[in-house]
Amino acid sequence: MWKKEIGSIEEMEKLAAAIGSYLQPPDVLTLEGDLGAGKTTFAKALAKSIGVTRTVSSPTFTIIKQYEGNYPLNHLDVYRLANSDEDLGWDELFYGDAISIIEWAQFIEEELPEHRLEIVIRHIGPHTRTVELTPKGERFTQICEEIFT
């Protein structure tokens, strides 16, 4: 696990852009954290780093939003799927031609691909967060090593 303290929105955007520069389909990132921790800020910056020009917003009420950039991007918020057997075509989403960012991924844990990058954002002060990256698989381990060394 890699951990970084973030003291501003600009630092969060810089970290997200650094991660985004390594991504390609069908990479999957999970994004966990308290309400207001910065998940959507992170997702917006990552989307921008892969060439998405549309405004990225939280998909809370639609569950999934899809964007076009250098690569297609699936942005999911699966909070509303807690205790649900809903299948949104996970294989197509997670093994297709897009990068996927999944907020509240613990609610679909059994559907997630084995290889992914798990990201947890936590408040530690009014303007300070910690971002923990846990790579699942060699590719994501290499990405974290490149970013943090």
PDB file of C-alpha atoms in Angstrom:
ATOM      1  CA  MET A   1       0.000   0.000   0.000  1.00  0.00           C
ATOM      2  CA  TRP A   2       1.159   3.528  -0.802  1.00  0.00           C
ATOM      3  CA  LYS A   3      -0.056   6.506   1.191  1.00  0.00           C
ATOM      4  CA  LYS A   4       0.140  10.231   0.436  1.00  0.00           C
ATOM      5  CA  GLU A   5      -1.007  13.227   2.415  1.00  0.00           C
ATOM      6  CA  ILE A   6      -2.848  15.773   0.288  1.00  0.00           C
ATOM      7  CA  GLY A   7      -3.203  19.381   1.467  1.00  0.00           C
ATOM      8  CA  SER A   8      -5.093  20.994  -1.406  1.00  0.00           C
ATOM      9  CA  ILE A   9      -7.367  20.372  -4.358  1.00  0.00           C
ATOM     10  CA  GLU A  10      -4.401  21.069  -6.633  1.00  0.00           C
ATOM     11  CA  GLU A  11      -2.391  18.269  -4.998  1.00  0.00           C
ATOM     12  CA  MET A  12      -5.358  15.887  -5.393  1.00  0.00           C
ATOM     13  CA  GLU A  13      -5.648  16.838  -9.065  1.00  0.00           C
ATOM     14  CA  LYS A  14      -1.906  16.335  -9.580  1.00  0.00           C
ATOM     15  CA  LEU A  15      -2.000  12.839  -8.049  1.00  0.00           C
ATOM     16  CA  ALA A  16      -5.067  11.876 -10.109  1.00  0.00           C
ATOM     17  CA  ALA A  17      -3.408  13.159 -13.297  1.00  0.00           C
ATOM     18  CA  ALA A  18      -0.233  11.205 -12.517  1.00  0.00           C
ATOM     19  CA  ILE A  19      -2.248   8.002 -12.139  1.00  0.00           C
ATOM     20  CA  GLY A  20      -4.306   8.805 -15.228  1.00  0.00           C
ATOM     21  CA  SER A  21      -1.179   9.147 -17.351  1.00  0.00           C
ATOM     22  CA  TYR A  22      -0.529   5.400 -16.899  1.00  0.00           C
ATOM     23  CA  LEU A  23      -4.047   4.110 -17.491  1.00  0.00           C
ATOM     24  CA  GLN A  24      -5.416   2.267 -20.491  1.00  0.00           C
ATOM     25  CA  PRO A  25      -8.480   0.100 -21.082  1.00  0.00           C
ATOM     26  CA  PRO A  26      -9.652  -2.026 -19.382  1.00  0.00           C
ATOM     27  CA  ASP A  27      -8.052  -0.649 -16.193  1.00  0.00           C
ATOM     28  CA  VAL A  28     -10.321  -0.482 -13.146  1.00  0.00           C
ATOM     29  CA  LEU A  29      -9.942   1.837 -10.160  1.00  0.00           C
ATOM     30  CA  THR A  30     -12.068   1.675  -7.054  1.00  0.00           C
ATOM     31  CA  LEU A  31     -12.618   4.865  -5.112  1.00  0.00           C
ATOM     32  CA  GLU A  32     -13.699   4.775  -1.464  1.00  0.00           C
ATOM     33  CA  GLY A  33     -14.038   7.500   1.128  1.00  0.00           C
ATOM     34  CA  ASP A  34     -16.401   9.455   3.301  1.00  0.00           C
ATOM     35  CA  LEU A  35     -18.928  11.833   1.783  1.00  0.00           C
ATOM     36  CA  GLY A  36     -17.056  14.963   0.763  1.00  0.00           C
ATOM     37  CA  ALA A  37     -13.638  13.312   0.981  1.00  0.00           C
ATOM     38  CA  GLY A  38     -12.778  14.164  -2.614  1.00  0.00           C
ATOM     39  CA  LYS A  39     -13.804  11.121  -4.675  1.00  0.00           C
ATOM     40  CA  THR A  40     -15.505  13.146  -7.383  1.00  0.00           C
ATOM     41  CA  THR A  41     -12.691  15.730  -7.396  1.00  0.00           C
ATOM     42  CA  PHE A  42     -10.269  12.867  -7.964  1.00  0.00           C
ATOM     43  CA  ALA A  43     -12.462  11.362 -10.705  1.00  0.00           C
ATOM     44  CA  LYS A  44     -12.773  14.731 -12.494  1.00  0.00           C
ATOM     45  CA  ALA A  45      -9.005  15.267 -12.520  1.00  0.00           C
ATOM     46  CA  LEU A  46      -8.339  11.728 -13.691  1.00  0.00           C
ATOM     47  CA  ALA A  47     -10.905  12.106 -16.481  1.00  0.00           C
ATOM     48  CA  LYS A  48      -9.293  15.350 -17.601  1.00  0.00           C
ATOM     49  CA  SER A  49      -5.880  13.643 -17.659  1.00  0.00           C
ATOM     50  CA  ILE A  50      -7.157  11.082 -20.180  1.00  0.00           C
ATOM     51  CA  GLY A  51      -8.653  13.707 -22.454  1.00  0.00           C
ATOM     52  CA  VAL A  52     -12.271  13.907 -21.279  1.00  0.00           C
ATOM     53  CA  THR A  53     -13.516  17.417 -22.059  1.00  0.00           C
ATOM     54  CA  ARG A  54     -17.123  17.107 -20.840  1.00  0.00           C
ATOM     55  CA  THR A  55     -17.969  18.159 -17.307  1.00  0.00           C
ATOM     56  CA  VAL A  56     -17.620  15.135 -15.034  1.00  0.00           C
ATOM     57  CA  SER A  57     -20.131  14.913 -12.198  1.00  0.00           C
ATOM     58  CA  SER A  58     -21.015  12.290  -9.648  1.00  0.00           C
ATOM     59  CA  PRO A  59     -23.150   9.498 -11.110  1.00  0.00           C
ATOM     60  CA  THR A  60     -24.989   9.030  -7.791  1.00  0.00           C
ATOM     61  CA  PHE A  61     -28.488   9.056  -9.275  1.00  0.00           C
ATOM     62  CA  THR A  62     -27.702   7.444 -12.621  1.00  0.00           C
ATOM     63  CA  ILE A  63     -25.269   4.800 -11.276  1.00  0.00           C
ATOM     64  CA  ILE A  64     -23.083   5.081 -14.390  1.00  0.00           C
ATOM     65  CA  LYS A  65     -21.917   7.900 -16.618  1.00  0.00           C
ATOM     66  CA  GLN A  66     -19.799   7.310 -19.688  1.00  0.00           C
ATOM     67  CA  TYR A  67     -17.392   9.794 -21.217  1.00  0.00           C
ATOM     68  CA  GLU A  68     -15.186   9.941 -24.296  1.00  0.00           C
ATOM     69  CA  GLY A  69     -11.582  11.061 -24.194  1.00  0.00           C
ATOM     70  CA  ASN A  70      -8.342   9.492 -25.350  1.00  0.00           C
ATOM     71  CA  TYR A  71     -10.063   6.359 -24.017  1.00  0.00           C
ATOM     72  CA  PRO A  72     -13.684   5.773 -23.064  1.00  0.00           C
ATOM     73  CA  LEU A  73     -14.293   6.257 -19.338  1.00  0.00           C
ATOM     74  CA  ASN A  74     -16.970   4.606 -17.194  1.00  0.00           C
ATOM     75  CA  HIS A  75     -17.636   6.473 -13.948  1.00  0.00           C
ATOM     76  CA  LEU A  76     -19.822   4.457 -11.603  1.00  0.00           C
ATOM     77  CA  ASP A  77     -21.320   5.217  -8.211  1.00  0.00           C
ATOM     78  CA  VAL A  78     -22.727   1.925  -6.972  1.00  0.00           C
ATOM     79  CA  TYR A  79     -23.847   3.130  -3.537  1.00  0.00           C
ATOM     80  CA  ARG A  80     -27.493   2.550  -4.456  1.00  0.00           C
ATOM     81  CA  LEU A  81     -26.721  -1.066  -5.373  1.00  0.00           C
ATOM     82  CA  ALA A  82     -26.051  -2.042  -1.748  1.00  0.00           C
ATOM     83  CA  ASN A  83     -27.948  -5.268  -0.999  1.00  0.00           C
ATOM     84  CA  SER A  84     -28.910  -5.621  -4.656  1.00  0.00           C
ATOM     85  CA  ASP A  85     -28.352  -8.392  -7.172  1.00  0.00           C
ATOM     86  CA  GLU A  86     -28.461  -5.883 -10.044  1.00  0.00           C
ATOM     87  CA  ASP A  87     -26.127  -6.808 -12.902  1.00  0.00           C
ATOM     88  CA  LEU A  88     -25.222  -3.871 -15.111  1.00  0.00           C
ATOM     89  CA  GLY A  89     -23.176  -6.035 -17.453  1.00  0.00           C
ATOM     90  CA  TRP A  90     -20.089  -6.088 -15.241  1.00  0.00           C
ATOM     91  CA  ASP A  91     -17.999  -8.140 -17.675  1.00  0.00           C
ATOM     92  CA  GLU A  92     -18.667  -5.667 -20.492  1.00  0.00           C
ATOM     93  CA  LEU A  93     -17.852  -2.728 -18.248  1.00  0.00           C
ATOM     94  CA  PHE A  94     -14.755  -4.123 -16.552  1.00  0.00           C
ATOM     95  CA  TYR A  95     -13.187  -6.090 -19.404  1.00  0.00           C
ATOM     96  CA  GLY A  96     -14.198  -3.928 -22.365  1.00  0.00           C
ATOM     97  CA  ASP A  97     -12.614  -0.981 -24.123  1.00  0.00           C
ATOM     98  CA  ALA A  98     -12.940   1.588 -21.310  1.00  0.00           C
ATOM     99  CA  ILE A  99     -11.234   2.650 -18.114  1.00  0.00           C
ATOM    100  CA  SER A 100     -13.591   2.352 -15.127  1.00  0.00           C
ATOM    101  CA  ILE A 101     -13.686   4.353 -11.901  1.00  0.00           C
ATOM    102  CA  ILE A 102     -16.044   2.871  -9.311  1.00  0.00           C
ATOM    103  CA  GLU A 103     -17.155   4.816  -6.250  1.00  0.00           C
ATOM    104  CA  TRP A 104     -18.445   2.775  -3.280  1.00  0.00           C
ATOM    105  CA  ALA A 105     -17.060  -0.393  -4.863  1.00  0.00           C
ATOM    106  CA  GLN A 106     -17.434  -2.405  -1.663  1.00  0.00           C
ATOM    107  CA  PHE A 107     -21.094  -2.877  -2.620  1.00  0.00           C
ATOM    108  CA  ILE A 108     -20.129  -4.927  -5.691  1.00  0.00           C
ATOM    109  CA  GLU A 109     -16.946  -6.511  -4.316  1.00  0.00           C
ATOM    110  CA  GLU A 110     -17.730  -9.942  -5.757  1.00  0.00           C
ATOM    111  CA  GLU A 111     -18.128  -8.488  -9.264  1.00  0.00           C
ATOM    112  CA  LEU A 112     -14.817  -6.577  -9.340  1.00  0.00           C
ATOM    113  CA  PRO A 113     -11.916  -7.777 -11.464  1.00  0.00           C
ATOM    114  CA  GLU A 114      -9.001  -9.330  -9.609  1.00  0.00           C
ATOM    115  CA  HIS A 115      -6.543  -6.767 -11.030  1.00  0.00           C
ATOM    116  CA  ARG A 116      -7.391  -3.203 -10.066  1.00  0.00           C
ATOM    117  CA  LEU A 117      -6.155  -0.177  -8.164  1.00  0.00           C
ATOM    118  CA  GLU A 118      -7.980   0.459  -4.902  1.00  0.00           C
ATOM    119  CA  ILE A 119      -7.949   4.081  -3.743  1.00  0.00           C
ATOM    120  CA  VAL A 120      -9.204   5.266  -0.348  1.00  0.00           C
ATOM    121  CA  ILE A 121      -9.476   8.976   0.474  1.00  0.00           C
ATOM    122  CA  ARG A 122      -9.842  10.001   4.131  1.00  0.00           C
ATOM    123  CA  HIS A 123     -10.309  13.341   5.897  1.00  0.00           C
ATOM    124  CA  ILE A 124      -7.553  14.047   8.401  1.00  0.00           C
ATOM    125  CA  GLY A 125      -8.201  17.770   8.780  1.00  0.00           C
ATOM    126  CA  PRO A 126     -10.369  20.553   7.368  1.00  0.00           C
ATOM    127  CA  HIS A 127      -8.337  20.739   4.145  1.00  0.00           C
ATOM    128  CA  THR A 128      -6.135  17.685   4.473  1.00  0.00           C
ATOM    129  CA  ARG A 129      -6.715  14.168   3.178  1.00  0.00           C
ATOM    130  CA  THR A 130      -4.770  10.959   3.006  1.00  0.00           C
ATOM    131  CA  VAL A 131      -4.933   8.963  -0.179  1.00  0.00           C
ATOM    132  CA  GLU A 132      -4.114   5.269   0.117  1.00  0.00           C
ATOM    133  CA  LEU A 133      -3.417   3.253  -3.013  1.00  0.00           C
ATOM    134  CA  THR A 134      -3.541  -0.528  -2.840  1.00  0.00           C
ATOM    135  CA  PRO A 135      -2.550  -2.185  -6.112  1.00  0.00           C
ATOM    136  CA  LYS A 136      -4.079  -5.546  -6.979  1.00  0.00           C
ATOM    137  CA  GLY A 137      -1.843  -7.069  -9.628  1.00  0.00           C
ATOM    138  CA  GLU A 138       1.626  -6.446 -11.013  1.00  0.00           C
ATOM    139  CA  ARG A 139       0.582  -3.704 -13.460  1.00  0.00           C
ATOM    140  CA  PHE A 140      -0.872  -1.533 -10.719  1.00  0.00           C
ATOM    141  CA  THR A 141       2.070  -2.255  -8.417  1.00  0.00           C
ATOM    142  CA  GLN A 142       4.383  -0.935 -11.129  1.00  0.00           C
ATOM    143  CA  ILE A 143       2.242   2.163 -11.606  1.00  0.00           C
ATOM    144  CA  CYS A 144       2.379   2.935  -7.859  1.00  0.00           C
ATOM    145  CA  GLU A 145       6.148   2.376  -7.783  1.00  0.00           C
ATOM    146  CA  GLU A 146       6.605   4.793 -10.681  1.00  0.00           C
ATOM    147  CA  ILE A 147       4.451   7.476  -9.072  1.00  0.00           C
ATOM    148  CA  PHE A 148       5.849   7.191  -5.543  1.00  0.00           C
ATOM    149  CA  THR A 149       9.563   6.714  -6.237  1.00  0.00           C
TER     150      THR A 149
END
